[in-house]
PDB file of C-alpha atoms and ligand atoms in Angstrom:
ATOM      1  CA  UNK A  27       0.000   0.000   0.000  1.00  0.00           C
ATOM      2  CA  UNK A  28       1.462   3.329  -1.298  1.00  0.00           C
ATOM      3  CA  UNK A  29       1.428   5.489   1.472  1.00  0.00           C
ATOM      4  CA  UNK A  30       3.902   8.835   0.064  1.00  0.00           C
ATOM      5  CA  UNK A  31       4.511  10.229  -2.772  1.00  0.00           C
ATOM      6  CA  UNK A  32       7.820  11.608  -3.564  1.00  0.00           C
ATOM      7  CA  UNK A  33       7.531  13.857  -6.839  1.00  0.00           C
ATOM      8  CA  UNK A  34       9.848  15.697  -8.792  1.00  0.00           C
ATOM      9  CA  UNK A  35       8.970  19.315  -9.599  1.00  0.00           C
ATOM     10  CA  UNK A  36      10.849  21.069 -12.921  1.00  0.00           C
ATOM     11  CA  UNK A  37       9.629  19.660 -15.961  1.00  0.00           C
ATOM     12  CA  UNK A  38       6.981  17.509 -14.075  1.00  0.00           C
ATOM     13  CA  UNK A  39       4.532  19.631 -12.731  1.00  0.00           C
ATOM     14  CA  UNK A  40       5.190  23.200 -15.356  1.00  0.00           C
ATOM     15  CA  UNK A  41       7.668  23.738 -18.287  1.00  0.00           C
ATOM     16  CA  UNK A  42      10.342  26.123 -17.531  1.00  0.00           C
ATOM     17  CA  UNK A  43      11.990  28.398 -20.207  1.00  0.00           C
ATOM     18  CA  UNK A  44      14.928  30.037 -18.872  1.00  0.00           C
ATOM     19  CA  UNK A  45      15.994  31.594 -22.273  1.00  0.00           C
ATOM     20  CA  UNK A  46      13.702  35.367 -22.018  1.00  0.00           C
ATOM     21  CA  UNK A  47      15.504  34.991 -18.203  1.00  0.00           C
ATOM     22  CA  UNK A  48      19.024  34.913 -19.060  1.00  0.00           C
ATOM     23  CA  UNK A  49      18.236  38.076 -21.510  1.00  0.00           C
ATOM     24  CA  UNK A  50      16.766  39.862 -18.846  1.00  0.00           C
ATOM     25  CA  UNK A  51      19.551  38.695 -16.672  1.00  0.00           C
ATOM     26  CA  UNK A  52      22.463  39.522 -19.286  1.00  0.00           C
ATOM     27  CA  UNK A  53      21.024  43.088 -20.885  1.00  0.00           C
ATOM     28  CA  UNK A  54      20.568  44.171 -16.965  1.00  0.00           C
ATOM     29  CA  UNK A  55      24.242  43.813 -16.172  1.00  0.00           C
ATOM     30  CA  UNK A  56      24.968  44.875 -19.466  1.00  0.00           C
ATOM     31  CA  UNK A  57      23.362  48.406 -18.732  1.00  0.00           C
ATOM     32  CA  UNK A  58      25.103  48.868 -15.552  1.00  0.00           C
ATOM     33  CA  UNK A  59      28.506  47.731 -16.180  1.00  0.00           C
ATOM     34  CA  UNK A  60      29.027  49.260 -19.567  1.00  0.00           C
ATOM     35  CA  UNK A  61      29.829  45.747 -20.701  1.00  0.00           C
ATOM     36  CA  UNK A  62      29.177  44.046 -24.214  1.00  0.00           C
ATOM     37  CA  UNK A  63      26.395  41.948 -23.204  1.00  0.00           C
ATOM     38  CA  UNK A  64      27.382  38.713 -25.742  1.00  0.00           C
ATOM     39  CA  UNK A  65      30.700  39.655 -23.699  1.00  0.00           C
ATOM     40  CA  UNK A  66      29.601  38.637 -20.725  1.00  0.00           C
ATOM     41  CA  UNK A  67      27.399  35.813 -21.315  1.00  0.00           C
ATOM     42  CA  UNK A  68      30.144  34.514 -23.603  1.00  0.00           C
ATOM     43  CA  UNK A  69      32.967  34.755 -20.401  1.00  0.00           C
ATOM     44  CA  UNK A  70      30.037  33.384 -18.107  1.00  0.00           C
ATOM     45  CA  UNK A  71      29.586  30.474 -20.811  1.00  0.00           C
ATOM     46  CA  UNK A  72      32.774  29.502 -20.506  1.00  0.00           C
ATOM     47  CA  UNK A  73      32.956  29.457 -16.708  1.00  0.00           C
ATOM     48  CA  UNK A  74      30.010  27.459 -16.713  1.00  0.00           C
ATOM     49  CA  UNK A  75      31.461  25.102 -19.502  1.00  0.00           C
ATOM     50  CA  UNK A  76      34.648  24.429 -16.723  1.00  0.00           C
ATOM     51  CA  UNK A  77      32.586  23.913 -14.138  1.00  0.00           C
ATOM     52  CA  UNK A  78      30.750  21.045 -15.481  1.00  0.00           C
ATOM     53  CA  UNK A  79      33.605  19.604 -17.021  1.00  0.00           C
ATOM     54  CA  UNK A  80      36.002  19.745 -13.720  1.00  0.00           C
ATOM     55  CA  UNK A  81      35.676  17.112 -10.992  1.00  0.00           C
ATOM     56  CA  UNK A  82      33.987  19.104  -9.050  1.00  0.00           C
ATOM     57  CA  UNK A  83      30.990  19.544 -11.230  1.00  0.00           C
ATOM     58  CA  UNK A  84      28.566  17.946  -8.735  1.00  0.00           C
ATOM     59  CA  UNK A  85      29.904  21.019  -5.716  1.00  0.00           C
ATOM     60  CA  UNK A  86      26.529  22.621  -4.797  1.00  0.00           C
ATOM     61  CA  UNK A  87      28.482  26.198  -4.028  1.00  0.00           C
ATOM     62  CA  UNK A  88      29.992  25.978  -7.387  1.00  0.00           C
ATOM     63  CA  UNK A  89      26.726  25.143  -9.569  1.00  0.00           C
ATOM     64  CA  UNK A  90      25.101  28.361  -7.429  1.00  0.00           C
ATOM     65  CA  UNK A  91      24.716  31.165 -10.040  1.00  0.00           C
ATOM     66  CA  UNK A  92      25.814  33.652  -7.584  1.00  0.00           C
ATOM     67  CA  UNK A  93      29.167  32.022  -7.924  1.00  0.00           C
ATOM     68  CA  UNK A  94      29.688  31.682 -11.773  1.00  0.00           C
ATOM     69  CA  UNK A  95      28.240  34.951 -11.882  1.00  0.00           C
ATOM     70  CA  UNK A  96      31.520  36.232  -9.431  1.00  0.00           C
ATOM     71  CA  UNK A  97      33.877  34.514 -11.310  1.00  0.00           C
ATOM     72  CA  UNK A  98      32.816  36.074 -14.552  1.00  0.00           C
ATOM     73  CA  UNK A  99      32.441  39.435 -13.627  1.00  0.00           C
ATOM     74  CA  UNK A 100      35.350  39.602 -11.975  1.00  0.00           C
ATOM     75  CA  UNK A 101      37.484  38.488 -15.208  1.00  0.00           C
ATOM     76  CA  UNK A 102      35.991  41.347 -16.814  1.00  0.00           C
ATOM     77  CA  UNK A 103      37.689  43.838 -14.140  1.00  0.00           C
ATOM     78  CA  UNK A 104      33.799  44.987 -12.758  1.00  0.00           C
ATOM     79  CA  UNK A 105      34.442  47.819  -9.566  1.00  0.00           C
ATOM     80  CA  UNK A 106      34.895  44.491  -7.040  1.00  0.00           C
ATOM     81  CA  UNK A 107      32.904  46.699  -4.404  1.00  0.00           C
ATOM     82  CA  UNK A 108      29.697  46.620  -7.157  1.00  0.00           C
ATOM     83  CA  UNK A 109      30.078  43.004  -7.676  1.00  0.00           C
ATOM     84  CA  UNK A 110      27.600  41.577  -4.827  1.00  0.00           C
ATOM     85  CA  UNK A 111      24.706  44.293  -5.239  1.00  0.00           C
ATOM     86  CA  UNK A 112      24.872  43.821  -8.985  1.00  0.00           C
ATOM     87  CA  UNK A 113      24.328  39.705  -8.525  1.00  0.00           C
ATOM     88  CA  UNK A 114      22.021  39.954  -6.374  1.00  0.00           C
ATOM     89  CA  UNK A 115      19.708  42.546  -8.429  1.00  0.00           C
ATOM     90  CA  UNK A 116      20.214  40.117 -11.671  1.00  0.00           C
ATOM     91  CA  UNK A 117      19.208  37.373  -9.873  1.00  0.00           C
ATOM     92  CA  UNK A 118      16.073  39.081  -8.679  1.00  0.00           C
ATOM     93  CA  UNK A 119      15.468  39.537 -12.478  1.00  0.00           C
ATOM     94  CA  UNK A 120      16.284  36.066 -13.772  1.00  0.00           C
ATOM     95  CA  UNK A 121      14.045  34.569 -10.858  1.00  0.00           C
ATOM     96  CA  UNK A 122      11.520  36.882 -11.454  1.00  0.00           C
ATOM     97  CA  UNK A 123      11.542  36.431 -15.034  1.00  0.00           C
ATOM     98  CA  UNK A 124      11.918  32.441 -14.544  1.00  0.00           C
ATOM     99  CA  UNK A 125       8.689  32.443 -12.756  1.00  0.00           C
ATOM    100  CA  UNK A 126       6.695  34.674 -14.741  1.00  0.00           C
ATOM    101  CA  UNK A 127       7.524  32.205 -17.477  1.00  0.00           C
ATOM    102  CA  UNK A 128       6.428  28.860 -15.896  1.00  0.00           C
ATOM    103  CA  UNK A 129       3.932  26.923 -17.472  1.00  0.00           C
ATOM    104  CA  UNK A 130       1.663  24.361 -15.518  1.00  0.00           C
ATOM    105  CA  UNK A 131       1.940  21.078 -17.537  1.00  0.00           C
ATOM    106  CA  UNK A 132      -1.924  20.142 -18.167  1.00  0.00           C
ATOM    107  CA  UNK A 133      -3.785  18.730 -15.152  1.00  0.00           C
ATOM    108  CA  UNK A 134      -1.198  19.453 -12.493  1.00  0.00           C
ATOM    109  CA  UNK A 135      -2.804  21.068 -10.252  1.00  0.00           C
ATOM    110  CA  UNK A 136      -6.513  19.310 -10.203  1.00  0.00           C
ATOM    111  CA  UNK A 137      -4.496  15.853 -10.376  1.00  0.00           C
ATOM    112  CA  UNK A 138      -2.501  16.946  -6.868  1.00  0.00           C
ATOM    113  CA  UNK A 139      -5.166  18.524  -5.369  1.00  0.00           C
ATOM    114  CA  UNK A 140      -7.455  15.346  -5.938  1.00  0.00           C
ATOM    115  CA  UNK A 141      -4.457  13.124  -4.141  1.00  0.00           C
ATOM    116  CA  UNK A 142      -4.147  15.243  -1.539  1.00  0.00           C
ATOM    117  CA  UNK A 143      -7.960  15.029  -0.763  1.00  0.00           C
ATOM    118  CA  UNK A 144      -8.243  11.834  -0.659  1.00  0.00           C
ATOM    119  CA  UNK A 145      -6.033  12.249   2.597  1.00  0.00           C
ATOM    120  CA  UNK A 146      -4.300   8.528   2.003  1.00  0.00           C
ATOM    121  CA  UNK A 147      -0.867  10.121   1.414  1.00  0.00           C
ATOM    122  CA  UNK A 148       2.339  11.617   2.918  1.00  0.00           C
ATOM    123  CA  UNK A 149       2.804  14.545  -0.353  1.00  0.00           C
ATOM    124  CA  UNK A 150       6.582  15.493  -1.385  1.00  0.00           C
ATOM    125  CA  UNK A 151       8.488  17.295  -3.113  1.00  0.00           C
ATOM    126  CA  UNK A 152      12.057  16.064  -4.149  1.00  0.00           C
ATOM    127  CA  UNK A 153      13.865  18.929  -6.289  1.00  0.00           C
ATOM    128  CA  UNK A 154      17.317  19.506  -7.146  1.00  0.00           C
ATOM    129  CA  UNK A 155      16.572  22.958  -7.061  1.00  0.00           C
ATOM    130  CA  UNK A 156      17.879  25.394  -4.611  1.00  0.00           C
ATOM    131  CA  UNK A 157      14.891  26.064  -2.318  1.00  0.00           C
ATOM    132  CA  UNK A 158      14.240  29.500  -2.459  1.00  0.00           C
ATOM    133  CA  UNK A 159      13.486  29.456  -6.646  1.00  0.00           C
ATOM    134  CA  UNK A 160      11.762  25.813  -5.674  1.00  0.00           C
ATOM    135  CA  UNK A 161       9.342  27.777  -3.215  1.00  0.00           C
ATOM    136  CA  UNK A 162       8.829  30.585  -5.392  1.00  0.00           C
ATOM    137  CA  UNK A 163       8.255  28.035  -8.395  1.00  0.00           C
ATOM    138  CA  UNK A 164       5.873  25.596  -6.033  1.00  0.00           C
ATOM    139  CA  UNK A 165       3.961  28.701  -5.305  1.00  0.00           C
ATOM    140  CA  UNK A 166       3.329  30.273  -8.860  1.00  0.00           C
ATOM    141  CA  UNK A 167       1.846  26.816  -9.864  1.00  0.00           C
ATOM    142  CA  UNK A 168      -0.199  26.005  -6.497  1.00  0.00           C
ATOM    143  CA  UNK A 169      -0.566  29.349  -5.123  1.00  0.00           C
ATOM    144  CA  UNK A 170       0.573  28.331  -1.510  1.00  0.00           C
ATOM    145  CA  UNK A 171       2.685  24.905  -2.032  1.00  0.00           C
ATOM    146  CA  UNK A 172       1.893  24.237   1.796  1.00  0.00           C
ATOM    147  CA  UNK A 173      -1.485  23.127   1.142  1.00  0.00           C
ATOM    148  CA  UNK A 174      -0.636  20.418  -1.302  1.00  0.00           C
ATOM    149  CA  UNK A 175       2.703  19.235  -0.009  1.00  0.00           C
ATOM    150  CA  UNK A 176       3.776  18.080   3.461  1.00  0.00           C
ATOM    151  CA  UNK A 177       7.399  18.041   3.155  1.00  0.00           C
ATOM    152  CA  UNK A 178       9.645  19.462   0.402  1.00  0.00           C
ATOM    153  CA  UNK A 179      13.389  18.147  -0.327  1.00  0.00           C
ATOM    154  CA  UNK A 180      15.471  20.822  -2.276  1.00  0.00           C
ATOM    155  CA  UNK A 181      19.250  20.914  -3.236  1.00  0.00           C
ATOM    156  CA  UNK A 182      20.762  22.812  -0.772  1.00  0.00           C
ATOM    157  CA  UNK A 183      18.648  20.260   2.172  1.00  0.00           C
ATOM    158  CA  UNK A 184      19.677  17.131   0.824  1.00  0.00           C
ATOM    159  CA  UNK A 185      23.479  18.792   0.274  1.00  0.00           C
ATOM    160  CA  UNK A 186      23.680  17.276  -3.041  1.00  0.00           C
ATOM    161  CA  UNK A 187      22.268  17.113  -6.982  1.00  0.00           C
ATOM    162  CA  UNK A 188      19.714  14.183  -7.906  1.00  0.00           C
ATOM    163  CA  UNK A 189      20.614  11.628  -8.674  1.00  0.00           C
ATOM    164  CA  UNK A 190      21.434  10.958  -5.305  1.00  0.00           C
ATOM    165  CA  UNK A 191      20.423   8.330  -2.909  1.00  0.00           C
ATOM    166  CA  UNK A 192      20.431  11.255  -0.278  1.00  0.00           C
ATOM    167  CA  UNK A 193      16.601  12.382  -1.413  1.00  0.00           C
ATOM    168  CA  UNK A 194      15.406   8.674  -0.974  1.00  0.00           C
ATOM    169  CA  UNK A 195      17.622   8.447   2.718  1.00  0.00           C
ATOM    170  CA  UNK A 196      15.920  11.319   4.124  1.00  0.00           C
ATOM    171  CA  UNK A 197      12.202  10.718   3.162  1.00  0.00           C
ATOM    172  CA  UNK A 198      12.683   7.198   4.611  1.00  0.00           C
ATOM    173  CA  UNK A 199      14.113   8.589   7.583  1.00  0.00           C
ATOM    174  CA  UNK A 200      11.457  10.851   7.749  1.00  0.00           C
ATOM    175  CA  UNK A 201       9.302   8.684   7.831  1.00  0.00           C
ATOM    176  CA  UNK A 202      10.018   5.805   8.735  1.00  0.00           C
ATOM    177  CA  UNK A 203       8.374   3.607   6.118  1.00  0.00           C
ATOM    178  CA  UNK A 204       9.434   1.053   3.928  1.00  0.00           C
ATOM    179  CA  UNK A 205      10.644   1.505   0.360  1.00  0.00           C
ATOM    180  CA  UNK A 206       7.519  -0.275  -0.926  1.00  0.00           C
ATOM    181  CA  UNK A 207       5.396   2.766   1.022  1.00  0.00           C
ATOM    182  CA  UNK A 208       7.148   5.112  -1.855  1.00  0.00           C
ATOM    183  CA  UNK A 209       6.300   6.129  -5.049  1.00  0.00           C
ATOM    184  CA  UNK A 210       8.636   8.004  -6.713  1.00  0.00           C
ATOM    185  CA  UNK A 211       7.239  10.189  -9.343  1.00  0.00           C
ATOM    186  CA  UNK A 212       9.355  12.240 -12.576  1.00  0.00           C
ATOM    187  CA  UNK A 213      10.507  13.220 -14.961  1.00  0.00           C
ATOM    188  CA  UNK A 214      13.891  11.558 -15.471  1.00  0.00           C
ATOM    189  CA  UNK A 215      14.731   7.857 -15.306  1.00  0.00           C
ATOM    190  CA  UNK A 216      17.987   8.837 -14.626  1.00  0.00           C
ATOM    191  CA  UNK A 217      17.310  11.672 -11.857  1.00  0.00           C
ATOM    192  CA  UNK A 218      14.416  10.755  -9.851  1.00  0.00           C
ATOM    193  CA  UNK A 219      13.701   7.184 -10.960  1.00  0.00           C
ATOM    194  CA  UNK A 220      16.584   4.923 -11.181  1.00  0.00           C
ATOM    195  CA  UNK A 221      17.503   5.090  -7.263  1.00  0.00           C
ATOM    196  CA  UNK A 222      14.390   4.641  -5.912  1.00  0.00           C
ATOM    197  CA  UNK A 223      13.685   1.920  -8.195  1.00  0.00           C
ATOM    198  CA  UNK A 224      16.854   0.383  -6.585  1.00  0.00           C
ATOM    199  CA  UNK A 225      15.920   0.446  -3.507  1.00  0.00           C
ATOM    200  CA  UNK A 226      12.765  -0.977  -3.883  1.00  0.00           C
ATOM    201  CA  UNK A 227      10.007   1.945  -4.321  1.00  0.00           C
ATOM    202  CA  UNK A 228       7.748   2.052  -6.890  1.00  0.00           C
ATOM    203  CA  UNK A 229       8.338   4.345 -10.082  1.00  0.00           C
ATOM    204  CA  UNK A 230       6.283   6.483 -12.325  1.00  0.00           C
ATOM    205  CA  UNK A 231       7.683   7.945 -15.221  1.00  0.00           C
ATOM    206  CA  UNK A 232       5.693  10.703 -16.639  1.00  0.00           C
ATOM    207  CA  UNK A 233       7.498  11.587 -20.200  1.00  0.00           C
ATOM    208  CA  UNK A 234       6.423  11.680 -23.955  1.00  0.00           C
ATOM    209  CA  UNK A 235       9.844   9.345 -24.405  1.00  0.00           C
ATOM    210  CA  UNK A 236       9.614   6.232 -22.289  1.00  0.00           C
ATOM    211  CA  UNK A 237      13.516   5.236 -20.642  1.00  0.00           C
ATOM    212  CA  UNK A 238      15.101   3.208 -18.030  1.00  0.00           C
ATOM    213  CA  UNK A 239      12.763   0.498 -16.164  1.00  0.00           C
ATOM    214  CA  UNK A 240       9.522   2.293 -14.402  1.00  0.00           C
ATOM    215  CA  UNK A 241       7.066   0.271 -12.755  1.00  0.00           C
ATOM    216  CA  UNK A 242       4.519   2.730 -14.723  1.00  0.00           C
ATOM    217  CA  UNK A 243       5.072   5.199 -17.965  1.00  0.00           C
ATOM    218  CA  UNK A 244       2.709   7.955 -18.724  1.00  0.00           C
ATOM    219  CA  UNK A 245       1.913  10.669 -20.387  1.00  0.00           C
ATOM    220  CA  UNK A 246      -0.140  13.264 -18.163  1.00  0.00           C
ATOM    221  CA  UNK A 247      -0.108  13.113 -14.634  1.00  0.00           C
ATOM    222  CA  UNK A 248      -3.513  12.577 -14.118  1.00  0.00           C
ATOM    223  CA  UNK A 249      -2.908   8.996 -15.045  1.00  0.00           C
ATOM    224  CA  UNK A 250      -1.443   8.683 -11.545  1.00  0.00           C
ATOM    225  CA  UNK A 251      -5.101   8.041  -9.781  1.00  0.00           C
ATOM    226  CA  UNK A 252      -5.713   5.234 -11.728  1.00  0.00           C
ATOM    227  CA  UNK A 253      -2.250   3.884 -10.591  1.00  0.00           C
ATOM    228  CA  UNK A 254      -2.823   4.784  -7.198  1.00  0.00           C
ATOM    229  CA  UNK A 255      -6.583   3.702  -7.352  1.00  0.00           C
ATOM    230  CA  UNK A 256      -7.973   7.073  -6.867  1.00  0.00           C
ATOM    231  CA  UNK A 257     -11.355   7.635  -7.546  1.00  0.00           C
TER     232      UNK A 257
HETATM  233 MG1   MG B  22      12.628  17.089 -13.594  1.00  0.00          MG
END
């Protein structure tokens, strides 16, 4: 008997299209540092690029933008004592501009709020998002993500990126239950799937492609109450 549900959020509950973002983000610093804005996002690029590519690609403080951001506009000889007011107003833009942009993937919100009435289930969230632009995401979609979800597991709580056994450890421990109480529900085989399925939880991936080994593949989330025997 299934009794939590662990789901992803980015790309399984709303589209996100970071893109009109990053312009926002990149013209911004462009008007107050003088800069060439392909300039900068071209030296930000790059420290990005080394970043993923160095063996510590998986360091939490090094994948924050606030960091890459640092490193880049410090390369291009920005007044150091401007550096920290100008990130942080960019990234008030890009966040902004990141929400504004989400789009609820169809039935999201009816499907979760039909779970969580039927009262049978511990509701999570398991992001590898940092939790402040999680919260701010949850709520754009749900309004107030506290009234759907009972526990929420972000990047910078579990102290690492999915896929990591860390989200499944700490849900469990939560808990208390068994894997077989779980259902893990995403996106990704790779990223929210594969571990849980290792451990023994059930799987649900929702994707138009169908990868890995999930106990259950669809297409719209809604599908999930006839899994779960919702009615
Ligand atoms: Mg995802």
């Amino acid at each position: 008997m299934v009794k939590a549900i662990v789901f992803d959020a980015d790309h399984t509950f709303y589209d996100i299209d970071v893109k009109k973002a990053y312009d926002v983000m990149f013209s911004y610093l462009s008007e107050e540092t003088g800069l060439d804005s392909v300039l900068l996002r071209t030296v930000w690029r790059r420290h990005v690029c080394t970043i993923l590519k160095s063996e510590r690609s998986q360091d939490l403080n090094r994948r924050k933008r606030e960091y890459v951001l640092d490193m880049a506009l410090n390369q291009l000889d920005v007044d150091k004592k401007k550096i920290d007011d100008l990130i942080k107003c960019a990234l008030e833009l890009f966040w902004k501009t990141v929400v504004e942009n989400l789009s609820e993937k169809s039935n999201t919100v009816a499907t979760i709020n039909r779970l969580k009435e039927t009262g049978r289930f511990v509701m999570i969230v398991a992001s590898d998002e940092y939790l402040q632009p999680l919260e701010m995401k949850l709520n754009k979609i749900f309004g107030d993500w506290k009234k759907y979800f009972d526990f929420v597991i972000s990047s910078d709580i579990a102290g690492e990126l999915k896929p990591s056994v860390k989200y499944y450890d700490l849900v469990a421990e939560k808990y208390g239950f068994e894997p077989e109480d779980f259902v893990f529900v995403g996106d990704s085989w790779i990223r929210d799937l594969e571990i849980p399925c290792g451990v023994g939880a059930s799987t649900v991936l929702i994707s138009d492609k169908k990868e890995g080994t999930p106990a259950y593949f669809i297409q719209d989330i809604s599908e999930l109450e006839k899994i779960l025997d919702v009615n």
